[in-house]
Short mmCIF file of C-alpha atoms in Angstrom, two decimals:
data_model
loop_
_atom_site.label_atom_id
_atom_site.label_comp_id
_atom_site.label_asym_id
_atom_site.label_seq_id
_atom_site.Cartn_x
_atom_site.Cartn_y
_atom_site.Cartn_z
CA MET A 108 -15.29 -11.09 -9.70
CA ARG A 109 -13.35 -9.64 -6.80
CA ARG A 110 -12.76 -11.90 -3.79
CA TRP A 111 -14.84 -11.02 -0.77
CA ASN A 112 -12.31 -12.30 1.80
CA GLY A 113 -8.93 -12.06 0.08
CA TRP A 114 -6.99 -10.21 -2.56
CA GLY A 115 -8.01 -9.57 -6.10
CA ASP A 116 -9.84 -11.23 -8.98
CA ASP A 117 -11.06 -14.69 -8.01
CA THR A 118 -10.05 -16.08 -11.42
CA ILE A 119 -6.38 -15.32 -10.74
CA ASN A 120 -4.59 -17.82 -8.53
CA ALA A 121 -0.98 -17.95 -7.38
CA GLU A 122 0.40 -21.37 -6.52
CA LEU A 123 3.13 -22.56 -4.17
CA ASN A 124 5.32 -25.21 -5.75
CA PRO A 125 6.46 -28.15 -3.58
CA ASP A 126 9.97 -26.72 -3.11
CA ALA A 127 8.56 -23.39 -1.92
CA LEU A 128 6.23 -25.11 0.53
CA ALA A 129 9.09 -27.25 1.85
CA PHE A 130 11.16 -24.09 2.35
CA LEU A 131 8.41 -22.45 4.40
CA ARG A 132 7.91 -25.54 6.52
CA GLN A 133 11.62 -25.58 7.22
CA GLN A 134 11.63 -21.90 8.19
CA ILE A 135 8.37 -21.70 10.17
CA GLY A 136 6.99 -25.20 10.71
CA ALA A 137 4.28 -27.31 9.17
CA THR A 138 0.71 -26.11 9.53
CA GLU A 139 -2.78 -26.39 8.12
CA ALA A 140 -5.15 -23.67 7.01
CA PRO A 141 -8.12 -23.03 9.27
CA GLN A 142 -11.62 -23.49 7.91
CA ASP A 143 -12.77 -20.25 6.28
CA ALA A 144 -16.16 -18.87 7.20
CA SER A 145 -18.65 -18.83 4.35
CA LEU A 146 -20.00 -15.71 2.69
CA GLU A 147 -23.50 -16.80 3.69
CA ALA A 148 -22.51 -16.95 7.36
CA ALA A 149 -20.89 -13.52 7.15
CA LEU A 150 -23.98 -12.00 5.54
CA ALA A 151 -26.16 -13.57 8.20
CA GLN A 152 -24.16 -11.72 10.87
CA VAL A 153 -24.62 -8.45 8.98
CA ALA A 154 -28.36 -9.07 8.69
CA GLN A 155 -28.50 -9.33 12.48
CA GLN A 156 -27.34 -5.68 12.69
CA PRO A 157 -30.30 -3.53 11.64
CA SER A 158 -29.23 -0.34 9.90
CA ARG A 159 -29.35 2.69 12.17
CA LEU A 160 -29.73 5.07 9.23
CA PRO A 161 -33.06 6.44 8.02
CA PRO A 162 -33.92 5.74 4.37
CA HIS A 163 -32.27 7.80 1.64
CA PRO A 164 -32.66 7.26 -2.13
CA LEU A 165 -28.87 7.08 -2.68
CA VAL A 166 -28.16 4.75 0.25
CA SER A 167 -28.30 0.94 0.28
CA SER A 168 -28.62 -1.11 3.47
CA ALA A 169 -28.29 -4.47 1.70
CA PRO A 170 -26.10 -6.86 3.78
CA GLU A 171 -23.72 -7.61 0.88
CA HIS A 172 -23.08 -3.91 0.30
CA ARG A 173 -22.53 -3.20 4.00
CA LEU A 174 -20.10 -6.14 4.31
CA GLN A 175 -18.12 -5.09 1.24
CA ALA A 176 -17.83 -1.50 2.45
CA SER A 177 -16.51 -2.31 5.93
CA PHE A 178 -13.28 -4.18 5.18
CA GLY A 179 -9.98 -3.44 3.47
CA GLN A 180 -6.86 -5.59 3.12
CA SER A 181 -5.19 -5.32 6.53
CA MET A 182 -4.35 -8.49 8.40
CA GLY A 183 -7.03 -7.53 10.91
CA ASP A 184 -9.56 -7.35 8.08
CA TRP A 185 -8.48 -10.75 6.76
CA LEU A 186 -8.66 -12.43 10.14
CA ARG A 187 -12.14 -11.10 10.87
CA LEU A 188 -13.47 -12.13 7.46
CA ARG A 189 -11.77 -15.51 7.24
CA PHE A 190 -12.78 -16.57 10.76
CA GLY A 191 -16.24 -15.03 10.50
CA ARG A 192 -15.75 -12.48 13.29
CA ILE A 193 -17.47 -9.71 11.39
CA GLY A 194 -18.16 -7.26 14.20
CA ARG A 195 -19.63 -3.82 13.54
CA VAL A 196 -20.25 -2.96 9.89
CA SER A 197 -21.36 0.16 8.07
CA ASP A 198 -25.06 0.97 8.35
CA GLY A 199 -25.45 2.12 4.77
CA VAL A 200 -23.53 2.47 1.52
CA ALA A 201 -23.81 5.07 -1.24
CA TRP A 202 -22.14 5.32 -4.66
CA PRO A 203 -22.11 9.05 -5.50
CA GLU A 204 -21.48 9.98 -9.13
CA SER A 205 -20.65 13.67 -8.71
CA SER A 206 -19.30 16.20 -6.24
CA ALA A 207 -22.88 17.46 -5.85
CA GLN A 208 -24.06 14.04 -4.65
CA VAL A 209 -21.14 13.82 -2.20
CA ARG A 210 -22.14 17.25 -0.90
CA GLU A 211 -25.75 16.09 -0.52
CA LEU A 212 -24.73 12.95 1.37
CA LEU A 213 -22.36 14.80 3.70
CA ASP A 214 -25.08 17.29 4.60
CA TRP A 215 -27.58 14.48 5.14
CA ALA A 216 -25.14 12.54 7.34
CA ALA A 217 -24.56 15.62 9.49
CA ALA A 218 -28.33 16.12 9.82
CA VAL A 219 -28.98 12.54 10.99
CA GLY A 220 -25.90 12.37 13.24
CA ALA A 221 -23.97 9.82 11.16
CA ILE A 222 -20.26 9.25 10.68
CA VAL A 223 -19.01 9.17 7.07
CA ILE A 224 -16.18 6.91 5.85
CA PRO A 225 -14.94 7.49 2.27
CA CYS A 226 -13.81 4.37 0.39
CA GLY A 227 -11.87 4.24 -2.88
CA GLY A 228 -10.63 0.80 -3.91
CA ALA A 229 -10.85 -0.80 -0.43
CA THR A 230 -7.11 -1.65 -0.53
CA SER A 231 -6.18 -0.13 2.83
CA VAL A 232 -3.78 -2.23 4.91
CA VAL A 233 -4.07 -0.10 8.07
CA GLY A 234 -7.75 -0.37 8.97
CA HIS A 235 -9.20 2.73 7.30
CA LEU A 236 -12.61 1.20 6.54
CA SER A 237 -13.58 -0.30 9.90
CA PRO A 238 -16.53 1.47 11.56
CA PRO A 239 -16.06 2.34 15.23
CA ALA A 240 -17.05 -0.68 17.30
CA ALA A 241 -19.63 -0.62 20.07
CA GLY A 242 -18.00 0.87 23.15
CA GLU A 243 -15.47 2.90 21.15
CA SER A 244 -15.75 6.63 20.64
CA GLY A 245 -18.27 7.11 17.83
CA GLY A 246 -19.50 3.53 18.17
CA SER A 247 -23.02 4.62 19.06
CA LYS A 248 -23.45 6.62 15.84
CA PRO A 249 -24.67 5.20 12.53
CA VAL A 250 -22.02 4.92 9.81
CA LEU A 251 -22.38 5.79 6.13
CA THR A 252 -19.71 4.57 3.70
CA LEU A 253 -19.25 6.51 0.47
CA MET A 254 -17.99 4.15 -2.23
CA LEU A 255 -16.30 6.50 -4.72
CA SER A 256 -15.69 4.08 -7.59
CA ARG A 257 -18.26 5.79 -9.86
CA LEU A 258 -16.28 9.04 -9.71
CA ARG A 259 -13.97 7.91 -12.49
CA LYS A 260 -14.15 10.40 -15.38
CA LEU A 261 -11.28 12.21 -17.02
CA LEU A 262 -12.55 15.77 -16.77
CA GLN A 263 -9.83 17.59 -18.69
CA LEU A 264 -6.43 16.98 -20.27
CA ASP A 265 -4.31 20.10 -20.66
CA THR A 266 -1.42 18.96 -22.86
CA VAL A 267 0.22 22.41 -22.84
CA SER A 268 0.52 22.50 -19.04
CA GLN A 269 0.75 18.70 -18.78
CA LEU A 270 -2.13 18.53 -16.32
CA ALA A 271 -4.99 16.05 -16.17
CA SER A 272 -8.09 16.49 -14.02
CA PHE A 273 -9.99 13.41 -12.89
CA GLN A 274 -12.81 12.51 -10.62
CA ALA A 275 -10.95 11.12 -7.63
CA GLY A 276 -12.50 7.64 -7.53
CA VAL A 277 -10.81 6.51 -10.73
CA ALA A 278 -8.79 3.30 -10.29
CA GLY A 279 -5.20 3.01 -11.49
CA PRO A 280 -5.74 0.91 -14.66
CA ASP A 281 -8.71 3.05 -15.76
CA LEU A 282 -6.79 6.27 -15.14
CA GLU A 283 -3.79 5.11 -17.17
CA ALA A 284 -5.99 3.76 -19.97
CA GLN A 285 -7.76 7.10 -20.36
CA LEU A 286 -4.41 8.91 -20.52
CA ARG A 287 -2.60 6.40 -22.73
CA ALA A 288 -5.37 6.63 -25.33
CA GLN A 289 -4.06 10.14 -25.93
CA GLY A 290 -0.33 9.38 -25.55
CA TRP A 291 0.04 10.40 -21.89
CA MET A 292 0.59 8.72 -18.53
CA LEU A 293 0.73 9.41 -14.80
CA GLY A 294 3.13 6.66 -13.73
CA HIS A 295 1.91 5.89 -10.20
CA TYR A 296 2.16 2.14 -9.65
CA PRO A 297 1.72 0.92 -6.06
CA GLN A 298 1.36 -2.83 -5.60
CA SER A 299 -2.38 -2.24 -5.08
CA TYR A 300 -2.57 -0.51 -8.50
CA GLU A 301 -5.14 -3.00 -9.80
CA TYR A 302 -7.83 -1.55 -7.50
CA ALA A 303 -6.47 1.51 -5.69
CA THR A 304 -7.80 4.95 -6.66
CA LEU A 305 -6.35 8.37 -7.35
CA GLY A 306 -8.11 9.90 -4.34
CA GLY A 307 -6.92 7.09 -2.09
CA TRP A 308 -3.33 7.62 -3.25
CA ILE A 309 -3.52 11.32 -2.45
CA VAL A 310 -5.13 11.15 0.97
CA THR A 311 -2.74 8.41 2.13
CA ARG A 312 0.43 9.90 0.54
CA SER A 313 1.01 6.82 -1.58
CA SER A 314 4.27 5.91 -3.28
CA GLY A 315 4.40 3.99 -6.57
CA GLN A 316 6.99 1.41 -7.57
CA GLN A 317 8.66 3.84 -9.99
CA SER A 318 8.59 6.91 -7.77
CA ALA A 319 12.29 7.51 -8.45
CA ARG A 320 11.30 8.85 -11.89
CA TYR A 321 7.67 9.93 -11.55
CA GLY A 322 7.71 11.06 -7.93
CA ARG A 323 5.53 10.15 -5.00
CA ILE A 324 1.89 11.17 -5.24
CA GLU A 325 2.58 14.52 -3.53
CA ALA A 326 4.80 15.47 -6.48
CA MET A 327 1.96 14.63 -8.88
CA PHE A 328 -0.94 16.26 -7.02
CA ALA A 329 -1.46 19.78 -8.37
CA GLY A 330 -4.88 20.74 -6.99
CA GLY A 331 -8.41 19.55 -6.52
CA ARG A 332 -11.77 19.72 -4.79
CA LEU A 333 -12.41 18.59 -1.23
CA GLU A 334 -15.97 18.37 0.04
CA THR A 335 -15.70 18.99 3.79
CA PRO A 336 -18.53 18.86 6.35
CA THR A 337 -18.49 22.66 6.52
CA GLY A 338 -18.26 23.36 2.79
CA THR A 339 -16.19 22.98 -0.37
CA LEU A 340 -12.44 23.58 -0.45
CA GLU A 341 -11.19 24.37 -3.97
CA ILE A 342 -7.42 24.16 -4.50
CA PRO A 343 -6.31 25.76 -7.80
CA THR A 344 -3.27 24.57 -9.73
CA PHE A 345 -0.04 26.60 -9.89
CA PRO A 346 3.38 25.59 -11.19
CA ALA A 347 4.72 27.04 -7.92
CA SER A 348 3.58 29.46 -5.24
CA ALA A 349 5.10 31.36 -2.32
CA ALA A 350 1.69 32.54 -1.07
CA GLY A 351 1.76 31.09 2.42
CA PRO A 352 1.29 27.45 3.47
CA ASP A 353 0.40 25.08 0.65
CA LEU A 354 -3.25 23.99 0.96
CA ARG A 355 -2.47 20.80 -0.94
CA GLU A 356 -0.63 19.64 2.18
CA TRP A 357 -3.92 19.81 4.10
CA VAL A 358 -5.36 17.23 1.72
CA LEU A 359 -2.28 15.01 1.32
CA GLY A 360 -2.33 12.44 4.09
CA SER A 361 -5.69 13.63 5.44
CA GLU A 362 -7.14 10.08 5.16
CA GLY A 363 -10.77 11.17 4.91
CA ARG A 364 -10.62 13.06 8.20
CA LEU A 365 -11.20 16.52 6.72
CA GLY A 366 -13.66 15.57 3.99
CA VAL A 367 -14.02 13.70 0.72
CA LEU A 368 -11.68 14.38 -2.19
CA THR A 369 -13.93 14.31 -5.28
CA GLU A 370 -11.68 15.80 -8.00
CA ALA A 371 -7.93 15.96 -8.45
CA SER A 372 -5.59 17.54 -10.97
CA VAL A 373 -2.32 15.70 -11.50
CA ARG A 374 0.90 16.32 -13.42
CA VAL A 375 1.23 13.92 -16.35
CA GLN A 376 3.86 13.25 -19.00
CA ARG A 377 4.35 11.72 -22.40
CA LEU A 378 4.76 7.97 -22.69
CA PRO A 379 8.45 7.01 -22.54
CA GLU A 380 10.26 5.76 -25.60
CA ARG A 381 12.00 2.91 -23.80
CA GLU A 382 11.78 1.06 -20.48
CA ARG A 383 13.69 -1.87 -19.07
CA PHE A 384 14.25 -3.47 -15.68
CA VAL A 385 17.59 -5.04 -14.80
CA GLY A 386 18.52 -7.42 -11.98
CA VAL A 387 21.97 -7.12 -10.39
CA PHE A 388 23.44 -9.34 -7.67
CA LEU A 389 25.98 -8.02 -5.17
CA PRO A 390 28.16 -10.04 -2.76
CA GLY A 391 26.50 -8.89 0.47
CA TRP A 392 24.36 -6.33 2.25
CA ALA A 393 27.15 -3.79 2.84
CA GLU A 394 28.03 -3.71 -0.86
CA GLY A 395 24.37 -3.60 -1.90
CA GLU A 396 23.45 -0.75 0.42
CA ALA A 397 26.51 1.26 -0.57
CA ALA A 398 25.68 0.78 -4.26
CA ALA A 399 22.03 1.76 -3.78
CA ARG A 400 23.01 4.87 -1.85
CA GLU A 401 25.57 5.93 -4.47
CA LEU A 402 23.08 5.36 -7.29
CA ALA A 403 20.42 7.43 -5.48
CA GLN A 404 22.80 10.27 -4.67
CA ALA A 405 24.18 10.33 -8.22
CA ARG A 406 20.65 11.31 -9.37
CA LEU A 407 20.92 9.37 -12.62
CA GLY A 408 17.19 9.49 -13.33
CA LEU A 409 16.51 5.81 -12.67
CA SER A 410 12.80 5.02 -12.44
CA MET A 411 13.19 2.32 -9.78
CA LEU A 412 15.79 1.13 -7.32
CA ARG A 413 14.94 -1.79 -5.05
CA LEU A 414 17.38 -3.74 -2.89
CA SER A 415 16.49 -7.06 -1.22
CA ASN A 416 18.46 -8.18 1.81
CA PRO A 417 20.01 -11.69 1.84
CA VAL A 418 16.99 -13.38 3.41
CA GLU A 419 14.55 -11.77 0.96
CA THR A 420 16.85 -12.63 -1.94
CA LEU A 421 16.98 -16.26 -0.85
CA THR A 422 13.21 -16.33 -0.22
CA THR A 423 12.44 -14.80 -3.62
CA LEU A 424 14.52 -17.42 -5.40
CA ARG A 425 13.13 -20.33 -3.38
CA LEU A 426 9.49 -19.29 -3.74
CA ALA A 427 9.96 -18.87 -7.49
CA GLY A 428 10.82 -22.54 -7.90
CA HIS A 429 12.66 -23.49 -11.12
CA ALA A 430 15.45 -25.34 -9.30
CA LYS A 431 17.48 -25.93 -12.48
CA ALA A 432 17.39 -22.23 -13.41
CA ILE A 433 18.44 -21.24 -9.89
CA ALA A 434 21.33 -23.74 -9.96
CA TRP A 435 22.48 -22.24 -13.26
CA LEU A 436 22.26 -18.76 -11.75
CA GLU A 437 24.37 -19.79 -8.76
CA ARG A 438 27.08 -21.18 -11.05
CA TYR A 439 27.01 -18.06 -13.19
CA LEU A 440 27.39 -15.75 -10.19
CA ALA A 441 30.23 -17.85 -8.81
CA LEU A 442 32.07 -17.64 -12.11
CA ARG A 443 31.62 -13.86 -12.12
CA GLY A 444 33.05 -13.55 -8.61
CA CYS A 445 29.80 -12.77 -6.79
CA ALA A 446 29.53 -14.88 -3.66
CA ALA A 447 26.88 -17.57 -4.01
CA GLY A 448 24.88 -18.89 -1.11
CA ASP A 449 22.92 -16.97 1.48
CA LYS A 450 24.87 -13.67 1.65
CA LYS A 451 24.23 -12.23 -1.80
CA VAL A 452 21.63 -9.52 -2.36
CA LEU A 453 19.48 -8.64 -5.35
CA LEU A 454 19.13 -5.10 -6.65
CA MET A 455 16.38 -4.34 -9.18
CA MET A 456 16.84 -1.25 -11.30
CA GLY A 457 14.39 0.49 -13.62
CA LEU A 458 15.59 2.53 -16.60
CA THR A 459 12.94 4.64 -18.33
CA GLY A 460 13.12 7.47 -20.88
CA SER A 461 14.35 8.08 -24.39
CA LYS A 462 16.77 5.64 -26.01
CA ALA A 463 19.64 8.04 -25.34
CA GLN A 464 18.61 8.58 -21.71
CA VAL A 465 18.31 4.86 -21.02
CA ALA A 466 21.68 4.15 -22.61
CA ALA A 467 23.36 6.91 -20.59
CA MET A 468 21.74 5.79 -17.32
CA GLN A 469 22.73 2.20 -17.92
CA ALA A 470 26.36 3.10 -18.58
CA GLN A 471 26.61 5.28 -15.47
CA ALA A 472 24.83 2.74 -13.27
CA ARG A 473 27.02 -0.10 -14.59
CA ALA A 474 30.16 1.76 -13.57
CA ILE A 475 28.85 2.39 -10.04
CA LEU A 476 27.67 -1.18 -9.57
CA LYS A 477 30.95 -2.60 -10.84
CA ARG A 478 32.83 -0.75 -8.11
CA HIS A 479 30.70 -2.54 -5.52
CA GLY A 480 31.06 -6.01 -7.03
CA GLY A 481 27.74 -6.08 -8.86
CA VAL A 482 27.01 -8.78 -11.44
CA SER A 483 24.16 -8.07 -13.84
CA THR A 484 21.75 -10.72 -15.08
CA GLY A 485 20.45 -8.34 -17.73
CA THR A 486 16.72 -8.08 -18.22
CA VAL A 487 15.94 -11.75 -17.49
CA LEU A 488 14.85 -11.21 -13.88
CA GLY A 489 13.68 -7.68 -14.63
CA ALA A 490 11.27 -8.80 -17.34
CA LYS A 491 9.85 -11.45 -15.02
CA TRP A 492 9.38 -8.88 -12.26
CA GLN A 493 7.68 -6.47 -14.69
CA ALA A 494 5.30 -9.16 -15.96
CA ASN A 495 4.25 -10.08 -12.41
CA ARG A 496 4.58 -6.73 -10.67
CA PHE A 497 0.91 -6.64 -9.63
CA ARG A 498 0.50 -10.42 -9.28
CA GLY A 499 2.84 -10.93 -6.34
CA VAL A 500 0.20 -9.83 -3.84
CA TYR A 501 -1.93 -12.79 -4.93
CA LEU A 502 0.59 -14.95 -3.11
CA ARG A 503 -1.19 -13.93 0.12
CA ASN A 504 -4.16 -16.05 -0.94
CA ALA A 505 -1.97 -19.05 -1.77
CA LEU A 506 -0.07 -18.84 1.51
CA TRP A 507 -3.29 -18.60 3.51
CA ALA A 508 -4.54 -21.74 1.77
CA GLN A 509 -1.45 -23.51 3.16
CA GLY A 510 -1.92 -22.13 6.68
CA TYR A 511 0.47 -19.15 6.57
CA ALA A 512 -0.29 -15.48 7.19
CA VAL A 513 1.68 -12.64 5.59
CA ASP A 514 1.88 -9.11 6.92
CA THR A 515 4.15 -6.19 6.08
CA MET A 516 5.42 -3.12 7.93
CA GLU A 517 7.30 -0.20 6.42
CA THR A 518 9.11 2.92 7.50
CA ALA A 519 11.73 5.37 6.22
CA VAL A 520 14.93 6.60 7.86
CA ASP A 521 18.09 8.49 6.95
CA TRP A 522 20.92 6.37 5.55
CA PRO A 523 22.97 6.00 8.77
CA ARG A 524 19.97 4.38 10.47
CA VAL A 525 19.02 1.92 7.73
CA PRO A 526 20.98 -1.21 8.84
CA ALA A 527 20.06 -0.92 12.53
CA THR A 528 16.41 -0.17 11.75
CA MET A 529 16.14 -3.16 9.44
CA ALA A 530 17.70 -5.43 12.06
CA ALA A 531 15.49 -4.07 14.86
CA ILE A 532 12.27 -4.52 12.86
CA GLU A 533 13.05 -8.09 11.87
CA ALA A 534 14.17 -9.00 15.39
CA ALA A 535 11.04 -7.48 16.92
CA GLY A 536 8.81 -9.62 14.71
CA ARG A 537 10.73 -12.82 15.42
CA GLU A 538 10.86 -12.19 19.17
CA ALA A 539 7.17 -11.31 19.41
CA LEU A 540 6.18 -14.63 17.84
CA ALA A 541 8.84 -16.56 19.76
CA ALA A 542 7.24 -15.37 23.00
CA LEU A 543 4.10 -17.21 21.86
CA GLY A 544 6.02 -20.34 20.94
CA GLU A 545 5.96 -19.57 17.20
CA ARG A 546 8.53 -18.91 14.52
CA CYS A 547 8.43 -15.94 12.16
CA HIS A 548 10.17 -15.69 8.79
CA ALA A 549 11.14 -12.03 8.33
CA TYR A 550 12.86 -10.39 5.36
CA THR A 551 13.32 -6.85 4.09
CA HIS A 552 13.90 -4.72 1.03
CA LEU A 553 14.58 -1.06 0.40
CA SER A 554 11.75 -0.25 -1.98
CA HIS A 555 12.10 3.53 -2.36
CA VAL A 556 15.57 5.00 -2.22
CA TYR A 557 16.36 8.69 -1.81
CA ALA A 558 19.52 10.77 -1.61
CA GLN A 559 18.78 11.34 2.10
CA GLY A 560 17.76 7.83 3.09
CA SER A 561 15.48 4.96 2.24
CA SER A 562 12.24 3.23 2.99
CA VAL A 563 12.58 -0.06 4.87
CA TYR A 564 9.87 -2.57 3.94
CA THR A 565 9.70 -5.82 5.90
CA THR A 566 7.56 -8.89 5.29
CA PHE A 567 6.61 -11.34 8.04
CA VAL A 568 5.35 -14.86 7.38
CA PHE A 569 3.97 -16.89 10.29
CA ARG A 570 1.52 -19.68 11.01
CA ILE A 571 -2.07 -18.49 11.18
CA GLY A 572 -3.15 -20.73 14.03
CA PRO A 573 -6.15 -23.01 14.42
CA ASP A 574 -8.62 -20.42 15.70
CA PHE A 575 -9.35 -16.71 15.67
CA GLU A 576 -8.12 -16.03 19.21
CA ARG A 577 -4.66 -17.45 18.61
CA ALA A 578 -4.35 -15.94 15.15
CA TRP A 579 -5.39 -12.52 16.44
CA ALA A 580 -2.96 -12.75 19.38
CA ARG A 581 -0.07 -13.58 17.05
CA TRP A 582 -0.84 -10.69 14.73
CA GLN A 583 -1.36 -8.19 17.54
CA ALA A 584 1.90 -9.21 19.21
CA LEU A 585 3.76 -8.85 15.92
CA LYS A 586 2.13 -5.52 14.98
CA GLY A 587 2.73 -3.94 18.37
CA ALA A 588 6.34 -5.07 18.72
CA VAL A 589 7.32 -3.96 15.21
CA SER A 590 5.56 -0.59 15.56
CA GLN A 591 7.44 0.03 18.79
CA ALA A 592 10.71 -0.94 17.10
CA ILE A 593 10.04 1.51 14.27
CA VAL A 594 9.43 4.52 16.50
CA ALA A 595 12.33 3.54 18.79
CA SER A 596 14.59 3.53 15.72
CA GLY A 597 13.50 7.06 14.80
CA GLY A 598 11.51 5.96 11.76
CA THR A 599 8.19 7.24 10.46
CA ILE A 600 5.27 4.98 11.35
CA SER A 601 4.27 4.97 7.68
CA HIS A 602 6.29 5.62 4.54
CA GLN A 603 3.56 4.77 2.05
CA HIS A 604 0.51 3.04 3.59
CA GLY A 605 -0.97 5.86 5.65
CA VAL A 606 -1.96 5.80 9.31
CA GLY A 607 -5.56 4.61 9.47
CA LYS A 608 -6.61 3.15 12.79
CA ASP A 609 -3.83 0.58 13.12
CA HIS A 610 -1.00 3.12 13.24
CA ALA A 611 -2.81 6.04 14.86
CA PRO A 612 -1.44 5.26 18.37
CA TYR A 613 2.10 5.87 17.11
CA LEU A 614 1.55 9.11 15.20
CA ALA A 615 2.41 11.33 18.18
CA HIS A 616 5.94 9.88 18.28
CA GLU A 617 6.53 11.61 14.95
CA LYS A 618 4.43 14.77 15.26
CA GLY A 619 4.97 15.63 18.93
CA ALA A 620 2.38 17.09 21.28
CA ARG A 621 2.23 20.51 19.64
CA GLY A 622 2.01 19.00 16.18
CA MET A 623 -0.87 16.78 17.25
CA GLN A 624 -2.66 19.80 18.71
CA GLY A 625 -2.25 21.57 15.38
CA LEU A 626 -3.76 18.62 13.52
CA GLN A 627 -6.69 18.53 15.93
CA ALA A 628 -7.28 22.25 15.38
CA LEU A 629 -7.29 21.73 11.61
CA VAL A 630 -9.82 18.91 11.96
CA ALA A 631 -12.00 21.02 14.25
CA HIS A 632 -12.09 23.80 11.63
CA PHE A 633 -13.31 21.57 8.79
CA ASP A 634 -15.31 19.05 10.81
CA PRO A 635 -16.54 20.56 14.09
CA GLN A 636 -19.38 18.01 14.42
CA GLY A 637 -17.15 14.99 13.91
CA VAL A 638 -18.93 13.81 10.76
CA MET A 639 -15.69 12.23 9.49
CA ALA A 640 -14.53 11.03 12.94
CA SER A 641 -14.30 7.28 12.33
CA GLY A 642 -10.97 6.96 14.17
CA ASN A 643 -8.66 7.29 11.17
CA LEU A 644 -5.49 9.31 11.65
CA LEU A 645 -6.71 11.00 14.86
CA PRO A 646 -9.04 9.65 17.54
CA PRO A 647 -12.51 11.21 17.56
CA GLN A 648 -12.79 14.24 19.83
CA PRO A 649 -15.71 14.82 22.22
CA ARG A 650 -18.25 17.33 20.95
#
């Protein structure tokens, strides 16, 4: 069963070994986990909020359904659930099974004056699912959440054109299973893959771990069906088109503000003949960044390229435990001329394709990495990463149980800005917590590398605090300072997580005043009554 106040399946548990816990105490300080609120107490708070929606045969007002539908996986969501500060929740929840039922529910919501929030796998880390609170714009309206998980069918597989059409609520594992049964795959693997949905990937412009080969979701999305408050938008598939602006771009990144994506056609491919992941250590950040940039610009066809900075490399090794294995690794690297200690960096590389392609990529990559002082550990670390690629996020639960919170922020910048942006983001997080008398352990990796530049993905670990007020203050200080550092560095406020409500205040830094006006005009065309105006992406506009 899925956890109601944390990540993932409640039968899967990550554990912190004693050495890892000692490392965190050294970096941040000793702490204890606060007492979590019970599910019963949370449901009691929901029951005290009578639904403001009239009855409908497809809509449930059961407290457990309303609670489940109103929270994602942002730190704000975690803090509210764990401390029992539930706040406003959705008034009703529906599980449509077809585009026709979505259409019916949208029309009904408009008729009763409700706001609609679409929900795929509830994996948002930027506050997409929170209903407007009392006192906020839209807070006086009832809220209907559409849980899209029953829209999961494979509608058509066109093997000649290499296109697959799905209902958009299909989750990652189910999507891949339906394709693999016939020898095909999509290849979109975000860390939230276990629960995230195709529609959610599209409307938040998601990026999978192997986007270097398969592309970001915008490269996969070929067309689909969007049910908007004013009618249905059908987007046909073309291999390419010069017929004006691309309507797919209206859907990509729309975050449920224009309507509900119910069907999507995506570009698929045959299963690869061979795949391997290789770990390579380099002497320092300068060598690692130069190697990653050269590999990206050489366009070798690698499926993944991920570079951890020295602090993340050290943290990864320390949290993994296995002190004897790490000591052996340090000796091996020293013998091979790669500086041991706290300056080395770890580069993870994915090689996917036919046997000949993988062999050619590996030879070319080896030559580039050798020039930058790289020392390969073969597939030892790569195989371990592959086996646990979707389990790492479970560490959030284990850290919370020890009294530590984990949050992440990500951006993307051109190559000349990467080092300064990384430094500014980490410094902003540390300084924000230091102002509150707390320490913050910050570390970064480049998770998606392009010829033009790279994403910059930073993790922050800090003490939760003994009560909601202090925990919330720490998170808000961190979030605000890092967001400001990102826009001041010229980075996008979101490379892969979307905007939601948490990042909406910073969107104008990227789009500019005229761009924001254009987005508002687009929203007004598809949703003049504000049926989808929950505060995601753009603030609700007065009617």
